[in-house]
mmCIF file of C-alpha atoms and ligand atoms in Angstrom:
data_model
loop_
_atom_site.group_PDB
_atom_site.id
_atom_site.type_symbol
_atom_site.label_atom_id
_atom_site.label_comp_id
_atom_site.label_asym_id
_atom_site.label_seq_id
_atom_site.Cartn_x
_atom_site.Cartn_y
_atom_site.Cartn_z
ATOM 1 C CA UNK Z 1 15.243 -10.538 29.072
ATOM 2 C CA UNK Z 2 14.385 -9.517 24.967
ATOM 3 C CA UNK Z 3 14.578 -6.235 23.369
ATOM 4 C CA UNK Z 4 11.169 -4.150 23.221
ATOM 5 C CA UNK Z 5 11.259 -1.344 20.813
ATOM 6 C CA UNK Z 6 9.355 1.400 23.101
ATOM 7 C CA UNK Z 7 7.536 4.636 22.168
ATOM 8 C CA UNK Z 8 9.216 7.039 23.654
ATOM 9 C CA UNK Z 9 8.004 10.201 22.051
ATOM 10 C CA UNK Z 10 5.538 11.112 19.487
ATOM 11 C CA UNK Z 11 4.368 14.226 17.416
ATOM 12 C CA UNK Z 12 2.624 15.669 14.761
ATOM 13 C CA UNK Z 13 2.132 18.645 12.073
ATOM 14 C CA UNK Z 14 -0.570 19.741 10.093
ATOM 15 C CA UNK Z 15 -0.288 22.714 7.707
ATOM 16 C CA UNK Z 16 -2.147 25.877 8.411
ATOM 17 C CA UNK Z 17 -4.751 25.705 5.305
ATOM 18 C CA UNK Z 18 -7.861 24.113 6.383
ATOM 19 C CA UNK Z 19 -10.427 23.296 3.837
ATOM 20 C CA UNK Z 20 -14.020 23.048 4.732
ATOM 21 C CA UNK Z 21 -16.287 20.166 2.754
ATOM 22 C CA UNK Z 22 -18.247 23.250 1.675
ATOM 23 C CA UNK Z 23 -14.794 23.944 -0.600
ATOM 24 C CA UNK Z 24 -16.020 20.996 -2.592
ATOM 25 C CA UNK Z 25 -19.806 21.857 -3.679
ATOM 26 C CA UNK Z 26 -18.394 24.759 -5.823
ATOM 27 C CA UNK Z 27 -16.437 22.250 -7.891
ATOM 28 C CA UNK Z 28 -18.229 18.998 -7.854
ATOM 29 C CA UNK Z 29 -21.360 17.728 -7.692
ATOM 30 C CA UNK Z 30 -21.404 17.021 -3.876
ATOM 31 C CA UNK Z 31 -22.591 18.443 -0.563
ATOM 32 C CA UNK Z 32 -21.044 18.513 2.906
ATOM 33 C CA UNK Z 33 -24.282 16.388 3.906
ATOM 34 C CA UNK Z 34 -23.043 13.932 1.901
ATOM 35 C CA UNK Z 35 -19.282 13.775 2.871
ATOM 36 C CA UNK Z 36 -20.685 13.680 6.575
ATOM 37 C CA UNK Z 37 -22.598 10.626 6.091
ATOM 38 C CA UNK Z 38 -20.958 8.733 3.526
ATOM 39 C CA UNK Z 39 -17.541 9.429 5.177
ATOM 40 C CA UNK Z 40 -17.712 11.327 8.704
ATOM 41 C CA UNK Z 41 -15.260 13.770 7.345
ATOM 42 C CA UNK Z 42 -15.795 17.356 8.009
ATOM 43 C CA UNK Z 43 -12.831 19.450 6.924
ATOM 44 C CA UNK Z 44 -9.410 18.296 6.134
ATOM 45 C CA UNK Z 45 -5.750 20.456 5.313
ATOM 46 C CA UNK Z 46 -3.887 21.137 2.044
ATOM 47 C CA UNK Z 47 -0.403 22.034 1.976
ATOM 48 C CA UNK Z 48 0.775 25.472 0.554
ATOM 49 C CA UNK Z 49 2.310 26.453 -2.341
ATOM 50 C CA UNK Z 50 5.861 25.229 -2.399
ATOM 51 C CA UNK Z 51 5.205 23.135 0.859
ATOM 52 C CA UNK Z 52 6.461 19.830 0.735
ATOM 53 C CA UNK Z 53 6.022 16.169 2.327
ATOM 54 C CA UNK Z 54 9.444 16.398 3.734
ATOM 55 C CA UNK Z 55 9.176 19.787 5.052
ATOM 56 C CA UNK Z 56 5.767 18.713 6.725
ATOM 57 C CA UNK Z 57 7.806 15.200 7.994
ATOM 58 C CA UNK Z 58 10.259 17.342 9.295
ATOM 59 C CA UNK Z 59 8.314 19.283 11.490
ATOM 60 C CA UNK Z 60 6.291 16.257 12.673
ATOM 61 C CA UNK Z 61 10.071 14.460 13.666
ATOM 62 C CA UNK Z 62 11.109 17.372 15.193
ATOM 63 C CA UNK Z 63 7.770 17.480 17.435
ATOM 64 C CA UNK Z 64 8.380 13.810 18.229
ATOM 65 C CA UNK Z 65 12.080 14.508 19.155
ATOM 66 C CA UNK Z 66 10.972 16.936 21.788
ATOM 67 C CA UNK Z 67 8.367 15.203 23.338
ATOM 68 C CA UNK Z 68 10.932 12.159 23.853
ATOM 69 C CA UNK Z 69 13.229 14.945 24.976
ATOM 70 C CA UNK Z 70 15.908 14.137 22.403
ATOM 71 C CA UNK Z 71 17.771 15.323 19.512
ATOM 72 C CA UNK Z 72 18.670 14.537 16.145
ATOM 73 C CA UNK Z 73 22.129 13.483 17.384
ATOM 74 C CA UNK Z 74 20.567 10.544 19.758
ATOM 75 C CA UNK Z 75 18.992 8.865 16.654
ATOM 76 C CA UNK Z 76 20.170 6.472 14.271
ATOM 77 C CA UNK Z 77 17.719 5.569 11.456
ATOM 78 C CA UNK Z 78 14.786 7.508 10.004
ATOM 79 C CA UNK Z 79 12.331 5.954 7.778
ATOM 80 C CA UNK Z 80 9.160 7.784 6.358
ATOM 81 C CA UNK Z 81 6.396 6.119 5.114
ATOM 82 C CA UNK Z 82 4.673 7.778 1.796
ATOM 83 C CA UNK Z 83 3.535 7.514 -1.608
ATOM 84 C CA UNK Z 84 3.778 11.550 -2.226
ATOM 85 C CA UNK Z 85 7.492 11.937 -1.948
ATOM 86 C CA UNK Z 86 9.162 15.613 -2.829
ATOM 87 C CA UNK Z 87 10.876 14.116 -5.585
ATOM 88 C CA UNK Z 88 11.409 10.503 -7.656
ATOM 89 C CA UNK Z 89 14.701 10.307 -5.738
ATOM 90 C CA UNK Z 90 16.361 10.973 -3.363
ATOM 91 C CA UNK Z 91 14.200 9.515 -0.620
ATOM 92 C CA UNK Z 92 11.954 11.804 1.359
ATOM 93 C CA UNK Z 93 13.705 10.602 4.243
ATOM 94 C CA UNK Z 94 16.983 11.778 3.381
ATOM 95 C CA UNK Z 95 15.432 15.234 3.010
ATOM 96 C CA UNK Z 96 14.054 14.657 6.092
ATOM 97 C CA UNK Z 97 17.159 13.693 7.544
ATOM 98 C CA UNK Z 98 18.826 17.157 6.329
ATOM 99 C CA UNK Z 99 15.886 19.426 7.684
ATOM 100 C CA UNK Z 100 16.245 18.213 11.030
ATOM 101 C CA UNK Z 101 20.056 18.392 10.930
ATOM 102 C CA UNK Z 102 20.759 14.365 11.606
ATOM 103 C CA UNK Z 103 24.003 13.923 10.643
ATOM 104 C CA UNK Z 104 24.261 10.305 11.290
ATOM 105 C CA UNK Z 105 22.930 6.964 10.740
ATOM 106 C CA UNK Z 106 21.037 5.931 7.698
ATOM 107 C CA UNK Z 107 17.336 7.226 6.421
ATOM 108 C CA UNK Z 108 14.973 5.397 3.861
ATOM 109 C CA UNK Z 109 11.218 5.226 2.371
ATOM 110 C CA UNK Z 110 9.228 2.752 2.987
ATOM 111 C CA UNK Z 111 6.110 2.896 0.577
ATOM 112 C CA UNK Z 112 2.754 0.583 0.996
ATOM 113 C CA UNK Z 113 0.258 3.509 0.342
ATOM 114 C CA UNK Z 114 -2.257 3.801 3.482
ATOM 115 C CA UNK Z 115 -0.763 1.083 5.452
ATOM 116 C CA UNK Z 116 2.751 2.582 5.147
ATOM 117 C CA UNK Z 117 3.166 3.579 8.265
ATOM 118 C CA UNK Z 118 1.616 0.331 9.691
ATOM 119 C CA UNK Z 119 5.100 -1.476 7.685
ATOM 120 C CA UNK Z 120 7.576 1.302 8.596
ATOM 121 C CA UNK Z 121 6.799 0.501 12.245
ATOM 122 C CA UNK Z 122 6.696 -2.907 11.504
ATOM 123 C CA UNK Z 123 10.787 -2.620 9.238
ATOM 124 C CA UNK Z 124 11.629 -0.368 12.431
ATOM 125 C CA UNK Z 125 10.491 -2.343 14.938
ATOM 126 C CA UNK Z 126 12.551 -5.609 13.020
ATOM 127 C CA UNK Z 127 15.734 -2.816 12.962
ATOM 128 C CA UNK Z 128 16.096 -2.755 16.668
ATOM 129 C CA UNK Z 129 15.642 -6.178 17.382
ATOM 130 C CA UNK Z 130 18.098 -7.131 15.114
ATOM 131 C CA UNK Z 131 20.611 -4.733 16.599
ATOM 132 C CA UNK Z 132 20.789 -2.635 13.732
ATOM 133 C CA UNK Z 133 19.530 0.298 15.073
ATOM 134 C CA UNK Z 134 18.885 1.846 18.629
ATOM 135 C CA UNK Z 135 17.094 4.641 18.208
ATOM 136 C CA UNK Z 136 14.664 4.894 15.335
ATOM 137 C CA UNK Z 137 12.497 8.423 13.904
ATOM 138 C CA UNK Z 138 9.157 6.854 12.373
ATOM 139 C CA UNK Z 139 7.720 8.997 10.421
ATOM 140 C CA UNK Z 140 4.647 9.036 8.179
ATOM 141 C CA UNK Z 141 4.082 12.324 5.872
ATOM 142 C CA UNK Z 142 1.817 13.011 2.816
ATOM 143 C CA UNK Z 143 1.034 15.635 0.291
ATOM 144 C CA UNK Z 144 -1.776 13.822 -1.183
ATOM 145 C CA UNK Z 145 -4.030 17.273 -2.560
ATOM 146 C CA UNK Z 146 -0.961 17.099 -5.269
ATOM 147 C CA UNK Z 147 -2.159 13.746 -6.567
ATOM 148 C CA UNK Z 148 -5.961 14.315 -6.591
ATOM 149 C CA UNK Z 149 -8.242 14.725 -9.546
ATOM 150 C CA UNK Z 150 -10.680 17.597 -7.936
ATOM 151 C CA UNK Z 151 -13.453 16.889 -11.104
ATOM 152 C CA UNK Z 152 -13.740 13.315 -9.330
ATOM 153 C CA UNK Z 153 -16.210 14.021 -6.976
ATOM 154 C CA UNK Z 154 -15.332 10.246 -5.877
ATOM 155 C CA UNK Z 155 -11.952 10.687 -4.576
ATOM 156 C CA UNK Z 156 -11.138 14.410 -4.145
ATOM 157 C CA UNK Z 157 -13.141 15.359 -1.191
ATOM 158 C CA UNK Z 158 -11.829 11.917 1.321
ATOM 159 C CA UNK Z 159 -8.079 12.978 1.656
ATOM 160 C CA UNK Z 160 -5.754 15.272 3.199
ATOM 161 C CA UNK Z 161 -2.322 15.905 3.656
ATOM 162 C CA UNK Z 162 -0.347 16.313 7.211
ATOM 163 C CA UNK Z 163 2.397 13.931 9.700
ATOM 164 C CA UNK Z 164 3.021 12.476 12.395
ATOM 165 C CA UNK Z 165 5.967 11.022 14.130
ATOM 166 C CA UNK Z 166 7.424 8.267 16.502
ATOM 167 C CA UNK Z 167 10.331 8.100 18.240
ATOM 168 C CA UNK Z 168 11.288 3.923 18.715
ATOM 169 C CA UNK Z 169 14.147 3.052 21.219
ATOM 170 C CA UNK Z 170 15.519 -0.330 22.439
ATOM 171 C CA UNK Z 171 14.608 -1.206 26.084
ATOM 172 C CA UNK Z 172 14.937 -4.351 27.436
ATOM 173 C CA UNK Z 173 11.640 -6.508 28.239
ATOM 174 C CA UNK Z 174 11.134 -9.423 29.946
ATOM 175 C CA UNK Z 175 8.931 -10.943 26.926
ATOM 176 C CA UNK Z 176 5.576 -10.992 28.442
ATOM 177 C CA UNK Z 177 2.490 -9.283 27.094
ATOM 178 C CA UNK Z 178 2.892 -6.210 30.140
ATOM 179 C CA UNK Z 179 6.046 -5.711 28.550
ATOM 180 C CA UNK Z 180 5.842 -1.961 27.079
ATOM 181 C CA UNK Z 181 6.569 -1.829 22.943
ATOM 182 C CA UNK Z 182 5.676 -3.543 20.724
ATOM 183 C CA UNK Z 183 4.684 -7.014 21.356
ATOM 184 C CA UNK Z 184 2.901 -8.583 17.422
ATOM 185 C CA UNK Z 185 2.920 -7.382 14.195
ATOM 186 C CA UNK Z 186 1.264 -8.607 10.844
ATOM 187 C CA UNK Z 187 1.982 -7.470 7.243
ATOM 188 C CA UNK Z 188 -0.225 -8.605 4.279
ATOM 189 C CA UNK Z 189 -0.003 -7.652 0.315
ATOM 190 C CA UNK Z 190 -1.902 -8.832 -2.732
ATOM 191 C CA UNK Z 191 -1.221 -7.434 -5.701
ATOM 192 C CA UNK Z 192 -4.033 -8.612 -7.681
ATOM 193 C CA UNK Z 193 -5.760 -6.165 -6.609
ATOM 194 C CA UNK Z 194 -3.651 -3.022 -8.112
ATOM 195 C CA UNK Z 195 -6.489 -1.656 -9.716
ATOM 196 C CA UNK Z 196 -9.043 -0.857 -6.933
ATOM 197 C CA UNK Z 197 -6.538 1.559 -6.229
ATOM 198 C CA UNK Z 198 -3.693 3.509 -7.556
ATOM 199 C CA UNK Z 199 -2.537 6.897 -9.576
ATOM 200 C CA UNK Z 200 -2.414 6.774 -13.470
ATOM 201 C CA UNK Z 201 0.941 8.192 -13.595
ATOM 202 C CA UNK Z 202 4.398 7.234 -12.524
ATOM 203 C CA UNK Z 203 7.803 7.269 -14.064
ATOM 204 C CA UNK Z 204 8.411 4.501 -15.884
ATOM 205 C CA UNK Z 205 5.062 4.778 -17.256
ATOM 206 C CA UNK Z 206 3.660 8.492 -18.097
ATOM 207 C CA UNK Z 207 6.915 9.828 -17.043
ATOM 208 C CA UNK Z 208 4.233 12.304 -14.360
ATOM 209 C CA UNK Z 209 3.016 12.138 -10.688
ATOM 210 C CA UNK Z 210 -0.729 11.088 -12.123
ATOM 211 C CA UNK Z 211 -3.758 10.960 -10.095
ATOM 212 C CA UNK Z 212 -5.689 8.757 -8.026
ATOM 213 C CA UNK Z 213 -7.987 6.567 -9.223
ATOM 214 C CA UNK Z 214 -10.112 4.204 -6.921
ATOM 215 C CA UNK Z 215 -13.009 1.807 -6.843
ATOM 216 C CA UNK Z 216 -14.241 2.977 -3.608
ATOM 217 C CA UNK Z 217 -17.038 0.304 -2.307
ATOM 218 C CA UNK Z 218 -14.427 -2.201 -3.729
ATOM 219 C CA UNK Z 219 -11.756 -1.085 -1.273
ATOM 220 C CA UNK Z 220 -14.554 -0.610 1.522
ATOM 221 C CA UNK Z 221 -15.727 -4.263 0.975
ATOM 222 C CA UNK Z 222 -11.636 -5.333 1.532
ATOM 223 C CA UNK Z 223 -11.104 -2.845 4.506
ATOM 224 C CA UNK Z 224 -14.141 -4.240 6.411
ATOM 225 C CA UNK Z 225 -13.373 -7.675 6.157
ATOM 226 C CA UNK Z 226 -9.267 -7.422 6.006
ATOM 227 C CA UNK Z 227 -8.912 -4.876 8.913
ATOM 228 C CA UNK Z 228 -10.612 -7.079 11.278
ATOM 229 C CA UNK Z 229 -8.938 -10.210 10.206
ATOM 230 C CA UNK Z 230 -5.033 -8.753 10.797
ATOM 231 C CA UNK Z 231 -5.849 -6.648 13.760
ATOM 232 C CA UNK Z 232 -7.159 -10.170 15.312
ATOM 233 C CA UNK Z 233 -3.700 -11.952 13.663
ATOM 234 C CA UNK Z 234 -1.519 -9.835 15.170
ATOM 235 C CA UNK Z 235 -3.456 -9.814 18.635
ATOM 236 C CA UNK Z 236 -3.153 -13.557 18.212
ATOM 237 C CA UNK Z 237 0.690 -13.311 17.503
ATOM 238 C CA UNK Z 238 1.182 -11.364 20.743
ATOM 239 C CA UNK Z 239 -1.258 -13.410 22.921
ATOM 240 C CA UNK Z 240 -3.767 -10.927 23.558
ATOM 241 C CA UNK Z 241 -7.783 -10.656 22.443
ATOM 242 C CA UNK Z 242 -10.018 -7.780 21.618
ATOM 243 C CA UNK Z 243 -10.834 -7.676 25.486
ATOM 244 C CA UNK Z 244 -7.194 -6.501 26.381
ATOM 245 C CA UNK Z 245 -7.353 -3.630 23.693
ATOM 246 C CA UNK Z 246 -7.839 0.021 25.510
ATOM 247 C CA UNK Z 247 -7.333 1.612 22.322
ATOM 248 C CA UNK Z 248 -7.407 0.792 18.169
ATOM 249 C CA UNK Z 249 -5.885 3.443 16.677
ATOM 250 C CA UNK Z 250 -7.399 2.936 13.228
ATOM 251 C CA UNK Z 251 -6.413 4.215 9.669
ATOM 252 C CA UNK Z 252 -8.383 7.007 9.397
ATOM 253 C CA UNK Z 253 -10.400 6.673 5.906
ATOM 254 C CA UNK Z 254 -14.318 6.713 6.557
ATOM 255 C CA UNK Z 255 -15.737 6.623 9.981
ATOM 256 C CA UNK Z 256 -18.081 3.974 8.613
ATOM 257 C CA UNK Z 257 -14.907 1.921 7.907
ATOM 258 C CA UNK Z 258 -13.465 2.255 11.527
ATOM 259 C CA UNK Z 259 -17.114 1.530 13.304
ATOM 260 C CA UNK Z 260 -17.697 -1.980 11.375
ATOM 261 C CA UNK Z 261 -14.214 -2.872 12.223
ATOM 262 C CA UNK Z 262 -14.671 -1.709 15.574
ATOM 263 C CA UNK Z 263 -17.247 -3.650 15.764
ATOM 264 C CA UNK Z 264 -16.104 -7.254 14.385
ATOM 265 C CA UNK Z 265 -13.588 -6.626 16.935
ATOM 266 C CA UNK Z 266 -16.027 -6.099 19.817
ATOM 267 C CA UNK Z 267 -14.024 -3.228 20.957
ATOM 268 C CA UNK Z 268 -16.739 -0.113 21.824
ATOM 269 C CA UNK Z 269 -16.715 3.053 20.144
ATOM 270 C CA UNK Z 270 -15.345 4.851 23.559
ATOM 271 C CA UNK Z 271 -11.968 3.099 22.335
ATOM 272 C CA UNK Z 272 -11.137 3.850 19.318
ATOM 273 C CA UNK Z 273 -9.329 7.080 18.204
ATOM 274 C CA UNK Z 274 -10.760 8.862 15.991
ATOM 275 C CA UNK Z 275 -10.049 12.191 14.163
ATOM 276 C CA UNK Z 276 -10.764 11.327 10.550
ATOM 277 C CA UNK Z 277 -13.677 13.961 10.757
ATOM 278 C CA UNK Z 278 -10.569 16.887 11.336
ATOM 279 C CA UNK Z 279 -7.840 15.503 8.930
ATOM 280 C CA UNK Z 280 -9.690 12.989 6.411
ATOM 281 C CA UNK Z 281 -7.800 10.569 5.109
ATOM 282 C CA UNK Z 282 -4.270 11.643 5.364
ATOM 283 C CA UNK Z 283 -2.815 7.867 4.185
ATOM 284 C CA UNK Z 284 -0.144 6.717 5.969
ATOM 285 C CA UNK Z 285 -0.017 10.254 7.920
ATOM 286 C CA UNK Z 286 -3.192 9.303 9.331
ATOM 287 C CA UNK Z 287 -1.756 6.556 12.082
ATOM 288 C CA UNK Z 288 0.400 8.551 14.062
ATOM 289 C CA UNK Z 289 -1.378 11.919 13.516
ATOM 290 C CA UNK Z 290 -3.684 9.899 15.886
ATOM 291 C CA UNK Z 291 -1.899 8.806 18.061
ATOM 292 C CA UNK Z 292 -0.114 11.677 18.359
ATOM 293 C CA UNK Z 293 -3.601 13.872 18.572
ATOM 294 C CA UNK Z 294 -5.298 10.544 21.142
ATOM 295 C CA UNK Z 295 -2.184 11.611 23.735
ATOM 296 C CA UNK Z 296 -2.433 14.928 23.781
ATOM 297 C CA UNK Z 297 -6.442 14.512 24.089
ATOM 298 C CA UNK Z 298 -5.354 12.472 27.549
ATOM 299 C CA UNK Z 299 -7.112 9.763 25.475
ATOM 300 C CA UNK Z 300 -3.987 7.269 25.347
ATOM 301 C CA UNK Z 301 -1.751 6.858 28.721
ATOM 302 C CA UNK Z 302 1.623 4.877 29.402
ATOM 303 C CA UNK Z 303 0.670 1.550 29.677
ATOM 304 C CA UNK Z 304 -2.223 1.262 27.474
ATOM 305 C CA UNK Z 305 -2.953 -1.731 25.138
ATOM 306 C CA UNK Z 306 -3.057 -0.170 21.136
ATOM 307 C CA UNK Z 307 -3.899 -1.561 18.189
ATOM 308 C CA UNK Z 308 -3.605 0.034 15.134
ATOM 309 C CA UNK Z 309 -4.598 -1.455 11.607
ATOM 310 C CA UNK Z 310 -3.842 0.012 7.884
ATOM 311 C CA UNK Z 311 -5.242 -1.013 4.698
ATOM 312 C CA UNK Z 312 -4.218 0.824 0.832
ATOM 313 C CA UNK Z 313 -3.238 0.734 -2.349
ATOM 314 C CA UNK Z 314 -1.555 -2.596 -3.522
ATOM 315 C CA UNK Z 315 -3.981 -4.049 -1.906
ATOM 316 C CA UNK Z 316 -1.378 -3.797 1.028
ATOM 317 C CA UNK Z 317 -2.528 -4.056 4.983
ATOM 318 C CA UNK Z 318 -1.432 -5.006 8.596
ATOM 319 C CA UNK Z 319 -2.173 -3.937 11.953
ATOM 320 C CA UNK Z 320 0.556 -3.425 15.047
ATOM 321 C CA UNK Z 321 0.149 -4.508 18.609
ATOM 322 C CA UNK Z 322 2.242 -2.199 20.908
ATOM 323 C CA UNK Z 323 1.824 -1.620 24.922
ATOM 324 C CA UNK Z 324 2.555 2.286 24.888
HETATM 325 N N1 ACO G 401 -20.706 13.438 -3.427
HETATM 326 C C1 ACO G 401 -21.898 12.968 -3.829
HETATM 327 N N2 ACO G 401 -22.061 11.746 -4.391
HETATM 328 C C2 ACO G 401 -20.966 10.983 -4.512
HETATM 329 C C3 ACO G 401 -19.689 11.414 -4.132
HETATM 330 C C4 ACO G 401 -19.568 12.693 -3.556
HETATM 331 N N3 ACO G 401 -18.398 13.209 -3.145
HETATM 332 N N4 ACO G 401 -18.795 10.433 -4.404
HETATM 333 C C5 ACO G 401 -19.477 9.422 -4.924
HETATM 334 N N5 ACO G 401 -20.793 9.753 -5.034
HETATM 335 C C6 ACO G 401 -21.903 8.957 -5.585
HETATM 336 C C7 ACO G 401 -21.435 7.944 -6.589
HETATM 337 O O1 ACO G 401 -21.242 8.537 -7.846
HETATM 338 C C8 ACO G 401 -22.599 6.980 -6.580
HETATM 339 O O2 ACO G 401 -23.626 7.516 -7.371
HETATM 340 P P1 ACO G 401 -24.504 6.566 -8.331
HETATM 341 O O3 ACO G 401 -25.162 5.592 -7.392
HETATM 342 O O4 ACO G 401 -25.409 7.529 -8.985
HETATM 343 O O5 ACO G 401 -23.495 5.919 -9.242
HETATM 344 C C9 ACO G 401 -23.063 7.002 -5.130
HETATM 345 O O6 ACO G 401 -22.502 8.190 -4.539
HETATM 346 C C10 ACO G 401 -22.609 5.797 -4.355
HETATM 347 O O7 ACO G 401 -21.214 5.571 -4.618
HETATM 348 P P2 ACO G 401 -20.382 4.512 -3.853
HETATM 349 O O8 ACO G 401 -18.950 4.580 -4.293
HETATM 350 O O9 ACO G 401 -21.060 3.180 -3.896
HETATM 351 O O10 ACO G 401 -20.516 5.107 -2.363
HETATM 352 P P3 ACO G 401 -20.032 4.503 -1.010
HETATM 353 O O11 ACO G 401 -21.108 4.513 -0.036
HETATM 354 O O12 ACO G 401 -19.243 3.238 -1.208
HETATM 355 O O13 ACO G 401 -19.014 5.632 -0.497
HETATM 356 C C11 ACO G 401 -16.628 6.009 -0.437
HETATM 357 C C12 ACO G 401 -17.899 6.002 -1.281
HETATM 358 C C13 ACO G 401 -16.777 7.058 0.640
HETATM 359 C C14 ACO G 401 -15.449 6.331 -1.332
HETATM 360 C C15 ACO G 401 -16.452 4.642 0.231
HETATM 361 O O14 ACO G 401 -16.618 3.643 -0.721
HETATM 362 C C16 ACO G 401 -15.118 4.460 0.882
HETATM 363 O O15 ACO G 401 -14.822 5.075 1.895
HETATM 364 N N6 ACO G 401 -14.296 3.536 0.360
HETATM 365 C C17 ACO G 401 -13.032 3.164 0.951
HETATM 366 C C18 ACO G 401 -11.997 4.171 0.692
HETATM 367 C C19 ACO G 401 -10.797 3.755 1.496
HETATM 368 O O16 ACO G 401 -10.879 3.230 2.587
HETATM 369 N N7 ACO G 401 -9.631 3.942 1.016
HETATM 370 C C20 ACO G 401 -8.518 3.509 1.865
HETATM 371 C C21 ACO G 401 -7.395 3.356 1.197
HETATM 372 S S1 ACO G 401 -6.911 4.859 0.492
HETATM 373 C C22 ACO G 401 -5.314 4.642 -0.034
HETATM 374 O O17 ACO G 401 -4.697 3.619 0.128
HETATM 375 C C23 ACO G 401 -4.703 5.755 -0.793
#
């Protein structure tokens, strides 16, 4: 017998303000047509005024708490995954932590841009089979409208902000691949590639939060071919092919992006989840927004097979191979 860590609840939060593609063509020089095609996103949300990532983390957890039908008190580390934090410190977990009224336990941030959540699942996952946690809230929440340049008519109209939420918990296994949790994961960082991708500002640098900059068909020429290659390495870790998949659960940046991995993994369209066209890309929100939004669509079931693969700034990416 091993240790699995186990989904056993998940949730999600989006805040009320959604904002059309047609929001854009009054700004830049753009058109929904475009966004459509180039991207497959239609609409996306913004935060309010005074609405923060860990207020929007918060509500996510608290979803996922309820759905696993626990509390605060039954958990014993928290770990968000973002690169839009409330403030430089303290963590937006620990804020987190405070909102839902966990007094216990330990909370940290784990940041690797859009593939954060991919490596907080990955830390969390490593937590419990080490024995160092039990029960663990992973959480991925972004306010990325507050880092956007909206006179780039490259960057400003693909993201979003919004969370989502897992609750992890130990259960014991008996190491085979029908064992429920997760069963491979793969992590993968190169940071010669910093600037395909990252915001001007920081502070030990400008001393402010910056915006982001991007060479987009660089990054779309990495995601294509890296996506593909560490969903298939951690498949390979757990002893599973693309033919046992029921469902990728792809970073949602560009539909084109999730197709032509889709593809290389000769897993059909009819299994991947995909909501990129209602939330754009949320970063490392955009993972368990959808798996969180694939349940409650009946789309994913107990038992199914998931992969889900992340690539971002750094360049950092990995996938995750979990039985849910
Ligand atoms: N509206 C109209 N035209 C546009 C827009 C827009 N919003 N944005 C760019 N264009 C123009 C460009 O200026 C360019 O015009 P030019 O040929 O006159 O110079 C033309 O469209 C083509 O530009 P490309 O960048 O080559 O377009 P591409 O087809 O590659 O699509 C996109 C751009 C959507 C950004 C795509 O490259 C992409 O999705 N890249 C990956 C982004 C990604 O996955 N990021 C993930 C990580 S995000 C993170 O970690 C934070």
């Amino acid at each position: 017998m091993i240790i699995r860590a186990v989904v056993r609840g998940v949730g999600h939060y989006l805040p009320e303000r959604v904002v059309p593609n047609a929001w854009f063509e009054d700004r830049v020089d753009t058109t929904d047509e475009w966004i459509r095609t180039r991207t497959g996103i239609e609409r996306r949300h913004f935060a309010a005024d005074g609405e923060t990532t860990s207020d929007l983390g918060a509500k996510a957890a608290e979803a996922a708490l309820i759905d696993a039908g626990l509390t605060a008190a039954d958990i014993d580390a928290l770990v968000v995954a973002t690169s839009t934090p409330d403030l430089t410190f303290p963590s937006a977990a620990t804020m987190v932590q405070a909102k839902i009224g966990m007094k216990q336990g330990f909370a940290f941030d784990v940041q690797a841009v859009c593939a954060g959540f991919v490596y907080a699942l990955s830390n969390a996952n490593a937590l419990i089979l080490s024995g160092q946690a039990k029960r663990v809230l992973v959480i991925g929440a972004e306010t990325f409208s507050r880092i956007l340049d909206f006179d780039d008519r490259g960057t400003c109209v693909l993201f979003g902000d919004g969370a989502g939420a897992v609750v992890l918990e130990a259960t014991t296994g008996s190491g085979a691949t029908g064992d429920r949790g997760i069963l491979a994961t793969d992590l993968n960082s190169d940071g010669s590639y910093k600037d395909l991708l990252y915001v001007d500002g920081g502070v030990s640098t400008t001393g402010t939060a910056g915006h982001l900059r991007m060479q987009g068909n660089q990054v779309f020429r990495h995601a294509v071919e890296k996506l593909a290659e560490t969903a298939h390495a951690a498949l390979d870790k757990a002893g599973l092919s693309g033919a046992d998949v029921d469902w990728i659960v792809p970073h949602q940046a560009n539909l084109r992006i999730i197709t032509a991995t889709a593809q290389r993994m000769q897993v059909p369209m009819d299994r991947v989840v995909v909501t990129v066209q209602d939330h754009g890309n949320t970063s490392a929100a955009s993972i368990p927004l959808a798996l969180s939004v694939g349940k409650e669509r009946g789309q994913i079931k107990v038992g199914d097979l998931i992969v889900t693969e992340a690539i971002g700034g750094g360049l950092s990416w990995g996938s995750v191979v979990l039985r849910w």
